[in-house]
Coordinates of C-alpha atoms in Angstrom, one line a residue:
Chain A
M30 CA 37.6 10.5 12.3
G31 CA 36.0 9.3 15.6
L32 CA 32.7 10.5 16.9
R33 CA 33.4 14.2 16.4
G34 CA 34.2 13.6 12.7
T35 CA 31.1 11.5 12.2
Y36 CA 29.0 14.3 13.8
R37 CA 30.6 16.9 11.6
E38 CA 30.1 14.8 8.5
R39 CA 26.5 13.9 9.2
T40 CA 25.2 17.2 10.4
V41 CA 27.3 20.3 9.7
E42 CA 28.9 19.2 6.4
Y43 CA 25.6 17.6 5.3
K44 CA 23.9 20.2 3.1
V45 CA 20.2 20.6 2.5
P46 CA 18.1 23.0 0.3
K47 CA 17.7 26.4 1.9
N48 CA 14.1 26.8 0.8
L49 CA 12.6 23.9 2.7
T50 CA 9.1 24.8 3.8
F51 CA 7.2 24.1 7.0
P52 CA 5.6 20.8 5.9
Y53 CA 9.1 19.3 5.7
V54 CA 9.0 19.1 9.5
F55 CA 6.4 16.4 9.5
G56 CA 9.0 13.7 9.0
V57 CA 10.8 14.7 12.2
L58 CA 7.5 15.0 14.1
A59 CA 6.6 11.5 13.0
L60 CA 9.9 10.2 14.3
I61 CA 9.4 12.0 17.7
T62 CA 5.8 10.5 18.0
F63 CA 7.2 7.1 17.2
A64 CA 9.7 7.4 20.0
L65 CA 6.9 8.5 22.4
Q66 CA 4.9 5.5 21.4
I67 CA 7.8 3.1 22.0
I68 CA 8.5 4.7 25.4
S69 CA 4.8 4.8 26.6
G70 CA 4.1 1.4 25.1
T71 CA 7.1 -0.2 27.0
I72 CA 5.6 1.1 30.3
L73 CA 2.1 0.0 29.4
V74 CA 3.2 -3.5 28.4
M75 CA 4.5 -4.1 32.0
Y76 CA 1.0 -3.9 33.4
Y77 CA -1.3 -5.0 30.6
K78 CA -2.7 -8.6 30.6
P79 CA -3.6 -10.1 27.2
V80 CA -6.3 -12.3 28.6
I81 CA -10.0 -11.5 27.9
T82 CA -11.0 -11.7 31.6
H83 CA -8.2 -9.4 32.6
A84 CA -7.5 -7.1 29.6
F85 CA -10.2 -4.5 30.3
D86 CA -9.4 -4.3 34.1
S87 CA -5.7 -4.2 33.6
V88 CA -6.1 -1.1 31.4
N89 CA -8.9 0.6 33.3
Y90 CA -8.0 -0.4 36.9
T91 CA -4.4 -1.4 37.1
I92 CA -3.0 1.2 34.7
M93 CA -5.5 4.0 35.2
K94 CA -5.9 3.7 39.0
E95 CA -3.3 1.6 40.7
I96 CA 0.0 2.5 39.0
D97 CA 1.5 5.9 39.6
F98 CA 1.4 7.9 36.4
G99 CA -0.1 4.9 34.6
W100 CA -2.9 7.2 33.4
L101 CA -0.3 9.5 31.9
F102 CA 1.4 6.8 29.9
R103 CA -2.0 5.5 28.7
H104 CA -3.0 9.0 27.6
I105 CA 0.3 9.5 25.8
H106 CA -0.1 6.2 24.0
A107 CA -3.7 6.7 23.0
A108 CA -3.2 10.3 21.9
G109 CA 0.2 9.3 20.3
A110 CA -1.5 6.7 18.1
N111 CA -3.8 9.4 16.7
F112 CA -1.1 12.0 16.4
F113 CA 1.2 9.4 14.7
L114 CA -1.3 8.6 12.0
A115 CA -2.2 12.3 11.6
I116 CA 1.4 13.3 11.1
V117 CA 2.1 10.4 8.8
Y118 CA -0.9 11.4 6.6
L119 CA 0.4 15.0 6.6
H120 CA 3.8 13.7 5.7
M121 CA 2.4 11.6 2.9
F122 CA 0.3 14.5 1.5
T123 CA 3.4 16.7 1.6
G124 CA 5.3 14.1 -0.3
I125 CA 2.6 13.9 -2.9
Y126 CA 2.4 17.7 -3.2
Y127 CA 6.1 18.1 -3.7
N128 CA 6.3 14.9 -5.8
A129 CA 8.9 13.5 -3.4
Y130 CA 8.1 10.0 -4.8
K131 CA 9.8 10.7 -8.1
K132 CA 13.2 9.7 -9.4
P133 CA 15.6 9.3 -7.5
R134 CA 13.3 8.9 -4.5
E135 CA 11.0 6.0 -5.7
L136 CA 12.3 3.7 -3.1
V137 CA 11.9 6.3 -0.3
W138 CA 8.2 6.4 -1.2
I139 CA 7.8 2.6 -1.4
V140 CA 9.4 2.1 2.0
G141 CA 7.3 5.0 3.3
W142 CA 4.2 3.3 2.0
L143 CA 5.3 0.1 3.8
I144 CA 5.7 2.1 7.0
Y145 CA 2.2 3.5 6.5
F146 CA 0.7 0.1 5.9
T147 CA 2.5 -1.5 8.9
L148 CA 1.4 1.5 11.0
L149 CA -2.2 0.8 10.1
V150 CA -1.9 -2.8 11.1
T151 CA -0.2 -1.7 14.3
A152 CA -3.0 0.7 15.1
L153 CA -5.6 -2.0 14.3
T154 CA -4.0 -4.6 16.5
G155 CA -3.5 -2.1 19.4
Y156 CA -7.1 -1.0 19.1
L157 CA -8.4 -4.4 20.3
L158 CA -6.2 -4.5 23.4
P159 CA -8.3 -2.5 25.8
W160 CA -11.1 -5.0 25.2
G161 CA -13.9 -2.4 25.4
Q162 CA -17.1 -2.4 23.3
L163 CA -15.5 -0.2 20.6
S164 CA -12.3 -2.3 20.5
Y165 CA -14.3 -5.5 20.1
W166 CA -16.9 -4.4 17.6
G167 CA -14.5 -2.2 15.6
T168 CA -12.3 -5.3 15.2
V169 CA -15.3 -7.5 14.4
V170 CA -16.2 -5.1 11.5
I171 CA -12.6 -5.0 10.2
T172 CA -12.1 -8.8 10.4
E173 CA -15.5 -9.4 8.6
I174 CA -14.6 -7.2 5.7
P175 CA -12.6 -9.9 3.8
T176 CA -15.7 -12.1 3.8
S177 CA -17.2 -9.6 1.3
L178 CA -15.2 -11.4 -1.4
A179 CA -18.0 -14.0 -1.4
D180 CA -20.1 -11.3 -3.2
A181 CA -17.8 -11.7 -6.3
P182 CA -19.7 -11.7 -9.6
I183 CA -17.9 -14.8 -10.7
L184 CA -16.2 -17.8 -8.9
K185 CA -18.3 -17.0 -5.8
D186 CA -17.2 -20.2 -3.9
F187 CA -13.5 -19.6 -4.7
F188 CA -13.5 -16.0 -3.6
G189 CA -15.8 -16.8 -0.7
A190 CA -13.3 -19.4 0.6
I191 CA -10.4 -17.0 0.3
G192 CA -12.3 -14.3 2.2
E193 CA -13.5 -16.7 4.9
T194 CA -10.0 -18.0 5.4
I195 CA -8.5 -14.5 5.7
S196 CA -11.3 -13.5 8.2
M197 CA -10.9 -16.7 10.2
W198 CA -7.1 -16.3 10.2
M199 CA -7.5 -12.7 11.5
K200 CA -10.0 -13.7 14.2
G201 CA -8.3 -16.9 15.2
G202 CA -11.7 -18.7 15.1
Y203 CA -15.4 -17.9 14.5
R204 CA -15.4 -15.4 17.3
L205 CA -12.9 -12.9 18.7
E206 CA -11.5 -14.5 21.9
D207 CA -8.3 -15.1 23.8
L208 CA -6.6 -16.5 20.7
A209 CA -7.2 -13.3 18.7
L210 CA -6.3 -11.1 21.7
G211 CA -3.0 -13.0 22.2
R212 CA -2.1 -12.8 18.5
F213 CA -3.0 -9.1 18.3
F214 CA -1.0 -8.4 21.4
G215 CA 2.1 -10.3 20.2
L216 CA 1.9 -8.5 16.8
H217 CA 1.3 -5.1 18.4
V218 CA 4.1 -5.2 21.0
I219 CA 6.9 -7.2 19.3
L220 CA 6.7 -8.0 15.6
L221 CA 5.1 -4.8 14.2
P222 CA 7.2 -2.3 16.3
L223 CA 10.4 -4.1 15.2
L224 CA 9.3 -4.1 11.6
L225 CA 8.5 -0.4 11.9
L226 CA 11.8 0.3 13.5
G227 CA 13.6 -1.5 10.6
L228 CA 11.5 0.2 8.0
V229 CA 11.9 3.7 9.5
S230 CA 15.7 3.1 9.6
I231 CA 15.7 2.1 5.9
H232 CA 13.5 5.1 5.1
L233 CA 15.9 7.5 6.9
F234 CA 18.9 6.0 5.2
L235 CA 17.3 6.3 1.8
V236 CA 16.3 9.9 2.4
R237 CA 19.9 10.7 3.3
A238 CA 21.2 8.7 0.3
A239 CA 18.8 10.3 -2.3
G240 CA 18.9 13.8 -0.6
I241 CA 15.9 15.8 0.6
S242 CA 13.6 16.9 -2.1
N243 CA 13.1 20.5 -3.0
P244 CA 9.8 22.5 -2.8
E245 CA 10.7 24.0 -6.3
G246 CA 11.0 20.5 -7.7
Y247 CA 14.5 20.6 -9.2
E248 CA 17.6 18.8 -8.0
I249 CA 20.2 21.1 -6.6
D250 CA 23.9 20.6 -7.5
K251 CA 25.5 21.2 -4.1
E252 CA 28.9 21.8 -5.6
K253 CA 27.8 24.2 -8.3
E254 CA 25.1 26.0 -6.4
P255 CA 26.5 26.4 -2.8
E256 CA 24.3 29.5 -2.3
K257 CA 21.1 27.3 -2.5
V258 CA 22.1 24.9 0.3
V259 CA 22.7 25.3 4.0
P260 CA 24.3 23.1 6.7
F261 CA 21.8 20.6 8.2
H262 CA 23.0 21.7 11.6
P263 CA 22.3 24.3 12.9
Y264 CA 20.1 25.6 10.1
V265 CA 17.5 22.8 10.0
T266 CA 18.1 21.1 13.3
L267 CA 17.3 24.1 15.4
K268 CA 14.3 25.2 13.2
E269 CA 12.8 21.8 13.3
G270 CA 13.8 21.4 17.0
A271 CA 11.8 24.6 17.9
I272 CA 8.8 23.4 15.9
A273 CA 9.1 20.0 17.5
M274 CA 8.9 21.7 21.0
W275 CA 5.7 23.5 19.9
Y276 CA 4.3 20.3 18.6
L277 CA 5.0 18.6 21.9
A278 CA 3.3 21.5 23.7
L279 CA 0.2 20.8 21.5
F280 CA 0.5 17.1 22.0
F281 CA 0.7 17.3 25.8
F282 CA -2.2 19.8 25.9
F283 CA -4.3 17.0 24.5
V284 CA -2.7 14.4 26.8
F285 CA -3.5 16.4 29.9
F286 CA -6.6 18.3 29.0
Y287 CA -8.5 16.8 26.1
M288 CA -8.6 13.1 25.8
H289 CA -12.3 12.8 25.0
H290 CA -11.7 11.8 21.4
F291 CA -8.7 9.6 22.0
L292 CA -10.4 7.6 24.8
P293 CA -13.9 7.4 23.4
P294 CA -16.7 6.8 26.1
D295 CA -18.0 3.6 24.4
N296 CA -14.7 1.9 25.0
F297 CA -15.2 2.2 28.8
E298 CA -17.8 -0.5 28.6
P299 CA -16.2 -4.0 28.7
A300 CA -16.5 -6.0 25.4
D301 CA -19.8 -7.9 25.2
P302 CA -20.1 -10.3 22.2
L303 CA -23.9 -10.4 22.8
K304 CA -24.5 -6.7 22.7
T305 CA -23.9 -4.9 19.5
P306 CA -23.5 -1.1 19.9
P307 CA -25.8 1.1 17.7
H308 CA -22.9 2.9 15.9
I309 CA -19.8 0.9 15.0
A310 CA -17.1 2.5 12.9
P311 CA -13.4 2.1 12.7
E312 CA -11.0 4.8 13.9
W313 CA -10.8 8.0 11.9
Y314 CA -7.6 7.0 10.1
L315 CA -9.5 4.1 8.4
L316 CA -12.8 5.9 7.9
G317 CA -11.9 7.0 4.4
F318 CA -11.3 3.4 3.3
Y319 CA -14.4 2.3 5.2
E320 CA -16.6 4.8 3.5
V321 CA -15.3 3.7 0.1
F322 CA -16.2 0.1 1.1
R323 CA -19.7 0.8 2.4
S324 CA -20.8 3.4 -0.2
I325 CA -20.3 1.0 -3.1
P326 CA -23.4 -1.2 -3.3
S327 CA -21.5 -4.4 -4.1
K328 CA -19.4 -5.6 -1.1
F329 CA -17.0 -7.3 -3.5
W330 CA -16.3 -4.1 -5.5
G331 CA -16.2 -2.1 -2.3
F332 CA -13.4 -4.4 -1.1
V333 CA -11.6 -4.2 -4.4
A334 CA -11.9 -0.4 -4.5
F335 CA -10.4 0.4 -1.1
N336 CA -7.6 -2.1 -1.7
L337 CA -7.0 -0.6 -5.1
I338 CA -6.6 2.8 -3.6
L339 CA -3.9 1.5 -1.3
L340 CA -2.2 -0.2 -4.2
L341 CA -2.4 2.9 -6.4
L342 CA -0.9 4.9 -3.6
L343 CA 2.1 2.5 -3.7
L344 CA 2.4 2.8 -7.4
L345 CA 2.3 6.6 -7.4
P346 CA 6.0 6.9 -8.6
F347 CA 5.0 4.9 -11.7
L348 CA 1.6 6.5 -12.4
D349 CA 3.1 10.0 -12.4
F350 CA 6.0 9.8 -14.8
S351 CA 6.1 13.5 -15.7
P352 CA 9.6 15.0 -15.8
I353 CA 8.4 18.0 -13.9
K354 CA 8.3 17.9 -10.1
S355 CA 6.4 19.7 -7.4
A356 CA 2.8 21.0 -7.5
R357 CA 4.3 24.5 -7.5
R358 CA 5.2 24.1 -11.1
R359 CA 2.4 21.8 -12.2
P360 CA -1.0 23.6 -12.4
L361 CA -2.9 20.6 -13.7
F362 CA -1.4 18.4 -10.9
F363 CA -2.2 21.1 -8.3
V364 CA -5.9 21.1 -9.2
M365 CA -6.0 17.3 -9.0
F366 CA -4.1 17.3 -5.8
V367 CA -6.7 19.7 -4.2
V368 CA -9.5 17.4 -5.5
F369 CA -7.7 14.4 -4.0
V370 CA -7.2 16.0 -0.6
I371 CA -10.8 17.3 -0.3
S372 CA -12.1 13.9 -1.4
C373 CA -10.1 12.1 1.2
M374 CA -11.3 14.5 3.9
A375 CA -14.9 14.3 2.7
L376 CA -14.8 10.4 2.7
T377 CA -13.4 10.4 6.3
I378 CA -16.1 12.8 7.5
L379 CA -18.8 10.8 5.6
G380 CA -17.5 7.7 7.4
T381 CA -18.6 9.3 10.8
M382 CA -22.1 9.8 9.5
S383 CA -25.1 7.5 9.3
P384 CA -25.2 5.3 6.2
T385 CA -28.1 7.0 4.5
P386 CA -28.7 6.7 0.7
T387 CA -27.7 10.3 0.2
N388 CA -24.4 9.7 2.1
A389 CA -23.8 6.6 0.1
K390 CA -24.2 8.6 -3.1
L391 CA -21.8 11.2 -1.8
G392 CA -19.4 8.5 -0.8
M393 CA -19.5 7.1 -4.3
F394 CA -19.0 10.6 -5.8
F395 CA -15.9 11.2 -3.7
T396 CA -14.6 7.7 -4.3
A397 CA -14.8 8.4 -8.0
L398 CA -12.9 11.6 -7.5
V399 CA -10.1 9.8 -5.6
F400 CA -9.8 7.4 -8.6
L401 CA -9.9 10.3 -11.0
F402 CA -6.9 11.7 -9.2
F403 CA -4.9 8.5 -9.8
L404 CA -6.1 8.1 -13.3
S405 CA -5.4 11.7 -14.2
L406 CA -1.7 11.3 -13.3
P407 CA -0.6 9.4 -16.5
V408 CA -2.6 11.8 -18.6
I409 CA -1.1 14.9 -16.9
S410 CA 2.3 13.2 -17.3
V411 CA 1.9 12.8 -21.0
I412 CA 0.8 16.4 -21.4
E413 CA 3.7 17.6 -19.3
W414 CA 6.2 15.5 -21.4
G415 CA 4.9 17.6 -24.3
W416 CA 5.6 20.8 -22.5
Y417 CA 9.0 19.5 -21.4
K418 CA 10.0 18.7 -24.9
T419 CA 8.8 22.0 -26.4
K420 CA 11.0 23.7 -23.8
G421 CA 13.9 21.8 -25.1
G422 CA 14.1 19.3 -22.2
Q423 CA 14.0 22.0 -19.5
A424 CA 11.9 21.0 -16.5
Chain B
M19 CA 6.7 34.3 -0.1
S20 CA 4.6 35.3 -3.2
T21 CA 0.9 36.2 -2.8
G22 CA -0.1 33.0 -4.6
G23 CA 2.2 31.0 -2.2
M24 CA 0.6 32.7 0.8
V25 CA -2.9 32.0 -0.4
K26 CA -2.0 28.3 -1.0
A27 CA -0.4 28.1 2.5
I28 CA -3.4 29.7 4.2
F29 CA -5.8 27.4 2.2
F30 CA -4.1 24.2 3.1
T31 CA -3.6 25.3 6.7
L32 CA -7.2 26.1 7.2
L33 CA -8.3 22.9 5.4
T34 CA -6.1 20.8 7.7
L35 CA -7.1 22.6 10.9
G36 CA -10.8 22.4 9.9
F37 CA -10.6 18.7 9.2
F38 CA -8.9 17.8 12.5
F39 CA -11.4 20.1 14.3
V40 CA -14.3 18.1 12.9
I41 CA -12.7 14.8 13.4
W42 CA -11.2 15.3 16.9
I43 CA -13.0 18.1 18.6
K44 CA -16.6 18.7 17.4
N45 CA -18.2 16.9 14.6
P46 CA -21.5 18.7 13.5
F47 CA -22.2 16.0 10.9
A48 CA -22.2 12.9 13.2
H49 CA -25.4 12.0 15.1
K50 CA -25.1 12.0 18.8
E51 CA -27.8 11.7 21.5
V52 CA -27.4 14.3 24.2
Y53 CA -28.7 13.7 27.8
E54 CA -28.9 16.8 29.9
V55 CA -28.5 17.0 33.7
P56 CA -31.2 19.3 35.2
E57 CA -29.7 22.5 36.5
E58 CA -31.2 22.1 40.0
V59 CA -29.2 18.9 40.6
A60 CA -26.1 19.5 38.5
G61 CA -24.2 21.0 41.5
I62 CA -24.7 17.8 43.5
I63 CA -23.1 15.6 40.8
W64 CA -19.8 17.5 40.9
D65 CA -19.9 18.1 44.7
P66 CA -17.2 15.9 46.4
K67 CA -19.3 16.1 49.7
A68 CA -22.2 14.2 48.0
V69 CA -20.0 11.2 47.3
S70 CA -20.1 9.3 50.6
E71 CA -23.9 9.8 50.8
G72 CA -24.1 8.6 47.2
R73 CA -22.1 5.5 48.1
E74 CA -24.5 4.7 51.0
L75 CA -27.5 5.2 48.7
F76 CA -25.9 3.0 46.1
I77 CA -25.4 0.2 48.7
Q78 CA -29.1 0.5 49.8
T79 CA -30.7 0.7 46.4
C80 CA -28.4 -0.6 43.7
S81 CA -26.1 -3.2 45.1
S82 CA -28.7 -6.0 45.2
C83 CA -28.0 -6.3 41.5
H84 CA -24.9 -4.2 40.6
S85 CA -21.3 -4.4 41.8
V86 CA -18.6 -1.7 41.6
R87 CA -15.5 -3.8 41.8
Y88 CA -13.1 -0.8 41.3
D89 CA -14.5 0.5 44.6
G90 CA -14.7 -2.8 46.5
L91 CA -18.6 -3.0 46.4
Y92 CA -20.2 -6.3 45.6
L93 CA -23.7 -7.8 45.6
L94 CA -25.4 -7.6 48.9
S95 CA -26.2 -11.3 48.8
L96 CA -22.4 -12.0 48.8
E97 CA -21.7 -9.6 51.6
A98 CA -24.1 -11.7 53.7
K99 CA -22.0 -14.9 53.2
P100 CA -19.7 -15.8 56.1
E101 CA -16.8 -16.8 53.9
W102 CA -17.0 -13.6 51.8
K103 CA -14.7 -11.5 53.9
K104 CA -12.0 -14.2 53.8
I105 CA -12.3 -14.5 50.0
L106 CA -11.8 -10.8 49.7
R107 CA -8.8 -10.8 51.9
T108 CA -7.1 -13.8 50.3
M109 CA -8.0 -13.3 46.7
G110 CA -8.4 -9.5 46.4
K111 CA -6.2 -6.5 46.4
P112 CA -6.8 -3.8 49.0
I113 CA -8.2 -0.4 47.9
F114 CA -6.8 2.3 50.0
E115 CA -8.3 5.7 50.9
E116 CA -6.9 8.6 52.8
R117 CA -8.9 9.8 55.7
E118 CA -7.7 12.4 58.3
G119 CA -4.1 11.9 57.0
K120 CA -4.2 8.2 57.5
L121 CA -4.4 5.4 54.9
R122 CA -7.2 2.9 55.5
I123 CA -8.5 -0.1 53.5
K124 CA -11.8 1.0 51.9
G125 CA -12.5 -2.4 50.3
Y126 CA -11.0 -5.1 48.1
Y127 CA -10.7 -5.3 44.4
L128 CA -11.4 -8.8 43.0
P129 CA -10.2 -9.8 39.5
R130 CA -13.2 -10.4 37.2
D131 CA -12.6 -14.2 36.8
V132 CA -12.2 -14.7 40.5
Y133 CA -15.4 -12.6 41.2
E134 CA -17.4 -14.4 38.5
T135 CA -16.4 -17.8 39.9
V136 CA -17.0 -17.2 43.6
A137 CA -20.3 -15.3 42.8
F138 CA -21.4 -17.7 40.1
Q139 CA -24.6 -18.8 41.8
D140 CA -25.6 -15.2 42.8
L141 CA -25.0 -14.0 39.3
E142 CA -26.9 -16.9 37.8
N143 CA -29.9 -16.1 40.1
L144 CA -29.9 -12.5 38.9
K145 CA -29.7 -13.8 35.3
A146 CA -32.7 -16.0 36.0
S147 CA -34.7 -13.0 37.3
F148 CA -33.7 -10.3 34.7
G149 CA -32.6 -12.3 31.6
K150 CA -29.0 -11.1 31.9
V151 CA -26.5 -10.3 34.6
P152 CA -26.8 -6.6 35.6
P153 CA -23.4 -5.0 34.7
D154 CA -20.6 -4.0 37.0
L155 CA -20.7 -0.2 37.2
S156 CA -17.1 0.6 37.8
T157 CA -16.6 2.4 34.5
I158 CA -20.2 3.2 33.7
Y159 CA -19.8 7.0 34.4
L160 CA -17.0 7.2 31.7
A161 CA -19.1 5.2 29.3
R162 CA -22.4 7.0 29.6
G163 CA -21.7 10.3 31.3
P164 CA -23.7 12.1 34.0
G165 CA -26.7 13.1 31.9
Y166 CA -27.5 9.6 30.7
L167 CA -27.0 8.0 34.1
Y168 CA -29.3 10.6 35.8
Q169 CA -32.0 10.3 33.3
F170 CA -31.7 6.5 33.2
I171 CA -31.9 6.0 36.9
M172 CA -34.8 8.4 37.2
D173 CA -36.8 6.7 34.4
P174 CA -35.1 3.6 32.9
Q175 CA -37.9 2.8 30.4
K176 CA -38.0 6.3 29.0
V177 CA -34.3 6.2 28.2
L178 CA -33.9 2.5 27.3
P179 CA -37.4 1.0 26.4
G180 CA -37.5 -2.7 27.3
T181 CA -34.8 -2.6 29.9
F182 CA -35.1 -4.9 32.9
M183 CA -33.9 -2.1 35.2
P184 CA -36.7 -1.1 37.5
K185 CA -37.7 2.4 38.4
L186 CA -36.4 2.7 41.9
F187 CA -36.9 6.4 42.6
L188 CA -40.4 7.9 42.4
P189 CA -40.4 11.7 42.5
E190 CA -44.2 11.7 42.8
Y191 CA -43.9 10.1 46.2
D192 CA -40.4 11.1 47.3
K193 CA -39.6 14.8 46.8
E194 CA -35.9 14.1 47.4
A195 CA -35.7 11.5 44.6
P196 CA -33.8 13.8 42.1
E197 CA -31.3 14.7 44.8
K198 CA -30.8 11.1 45.7
V199 CA -30.2 10.0 42.1
A200 CA -27.8 12.9 41.6
K201 CA -25.8 11.7 44.7
I202 CA -25.6 8.2 43.3
V203 CA -24.3 9.7 40.0
A204 CA -21.8 11.7 42.1
Y205 CA -20.6 8.5 43.7
L206 CA -20.2 6.8 40.3
R207 CA -18.3 9.8 39.1
S208 CA -16.0 9.6 42.0
V209 CA -15.2 5.9 41.2
S210 CA -14.2 6.9 37.6
E211 CA -12.5 10.2 38.1
P212 CA -9.4 11.0 40.2
P213 CA -9.9 12.6 43.6
P214 CA -10.0 16.5 43.5
S215 CA -6.5 16.8 45.0
E216 CA -5.1 14.5 42.3
K217 CA -7.0 16.5 39.6
V218 CA -5.3 19.7 40.7
K219 CA -1.9 18.0 40.6
R220 CA -2.6 16.8 37.1
T221 CA -3.7 20.2 35.9
V222 CA -0.6 21.8 37.3
M223 CA 1.6 19.1 35.8
G224 CA -0.1 19.6 32.4
A225 CA 0.3 23.4 32.6
V226 CA 4.0 23.1 33.5
T227 CA 4.7 20.5 30.7
V228 CA 2.9 22.5 28.0
G229 CA 4.5 25.8 29.2
Y230 CA 8.0 24.1 29.3
F231 CA 7.7 22.9 25.7
L232 CA 6.3 26.3 24.5
L233 CA 9.2 28.1 26.2
M234 CA 11.8 25.7 24.9
G235 CA 10.5 26.3 21.4
F236 CA 11.0 30.0 21.7
V237 CA 14.4 29.5 23.3
L238 CA 15.5 27.3 20.4
W239 CA 14.0 29.7 17.8
F240 CA 15.8 32.8 19.2
Y241 CA 19.1 30.8 19.8
R242 CA 19.0 29.7 16.1
R243 CA 18.3 33.3 15.0
R244 CA 21.4 34.6 16.9
L245 CA 23.6 31.7 15.8
L246 CA 22.7 32.1 12.1
E247 CA 23.2 35.8 12.3
R248 CA 26.8 35.2 13.6
M249 CA 27.3 32.6 10.8
G250 CA 26.0 35.0 8.2
L251 CA 23.3 32.5 7.1
H252 CA 20.2 34.3 8.2

């Protein structure tokens, strides 16, 4: 066979549904952004110093002023982190919309969730590295969250000890210092990227093994319905290649001309453990969870709620057991999906606002809607099983 | 695509774009304090010619308490010490500037731990006077922006009540005070931002990169179209 044979088998002879829509491109875009992060991160790690007396200057002086094109790689890495999370969210919502988590793709979803979770931890560990005020205090907020377990209605001491231990373990002591910075650095540049690389490989392998899902929600028999499939190359590769080029144009527009959001002003002040900034909030990709946490009056239940959302996201293939796939053919699911998307966006935006009583009430309302989405899935599934059976087992 | 499909596609596209616009570009819901630069001095802050004068003004009025390590400026009390120059040359890294086509050493960058060790007593003296060590101002322009810095230097108590920073410029006695403050802000801007020639290079580089990817997208799109037509797949 040789290389030529493998190429033919993997690209030209590999058939995919003809009706793949635009959102299917987000997977490839996530892969491209991951590659950009690895390349830019490799350059940055050559000049970054993970010591608290040098970290801020190594980023803002050595990388931004001394090294040729250091500024470019920092811009790429900072914008890339935001774009990566944005694309992964879009990819996840596409997967939910087309029910790409259902049989035979449950494992694809579960590995995808693991990628998402690892990515959140990677972003979190990377956020501390510039050692600016936002880096420092954002991480302080995040590492203090587990201590809210002490607010448990029962077994306060037991839960308190667990929370305290997790918090201490994350911080490496009572305060964020060199130990924490070193740990975060090690995790961010070695362990987590390797883990991501492995998980992404498994994810891609599983996607190829199970086949790409279909916007219409039925499985195509490639042998019996050859008119519904097309060769992966050149049909999909060139289409997604063109979109990837336009995506890179947008990405580099931000890199060169609009870095204001990705390099926030507050982070250009060196970390000062004695000076708490007036507004501290995590990055936008965590704000939804943060809003769930802070809008619930009990810290313990806030902690449980946002962790439960993460868990329910993982269990999606089992909550939604309807035989019918894709929101295109599931009106009840479509309505709940819209409720879910709008609630997630609203929670994120609420997270950027001041914690007023009205905002807390709104936060609780949208949190309830997010849970309603997950709880509605088994109910919708039962109803759809009825429809499915009345149609004589036709999806 | 059916009408329903089209409506759904437009709805989700607008929702996504709207969301990212709010989160990344302009968030009308989040509270943000805005500090304006008065129009009459705005030109000075962005004028490259005001930088050197601003640097001199900074040395005269600010460097008793503040350093700008990224530009090789340190506390005046240190500059007066006989061993200081040797410390800079042996422990620091030279900062170069181009003048009349020639590179010359403008100053020395000292790593933070080295600086805080050799300047320990001077910094402690400041702490004893002000309650805290006045910060190094290398990145202050990026952190606070021109409006805040201008307003703060003009009247520190008005912007940050309770601050130990004294009011050094008195417009009621010195008519040039607003201009002088604007020149200091221009200097702080020059420390944080790349020089004008570098800015032009970056803009050209950005335009070429974005243009290249846009063009490559169209090339691939049309190439695909032609290829699929030939293959009978279009």
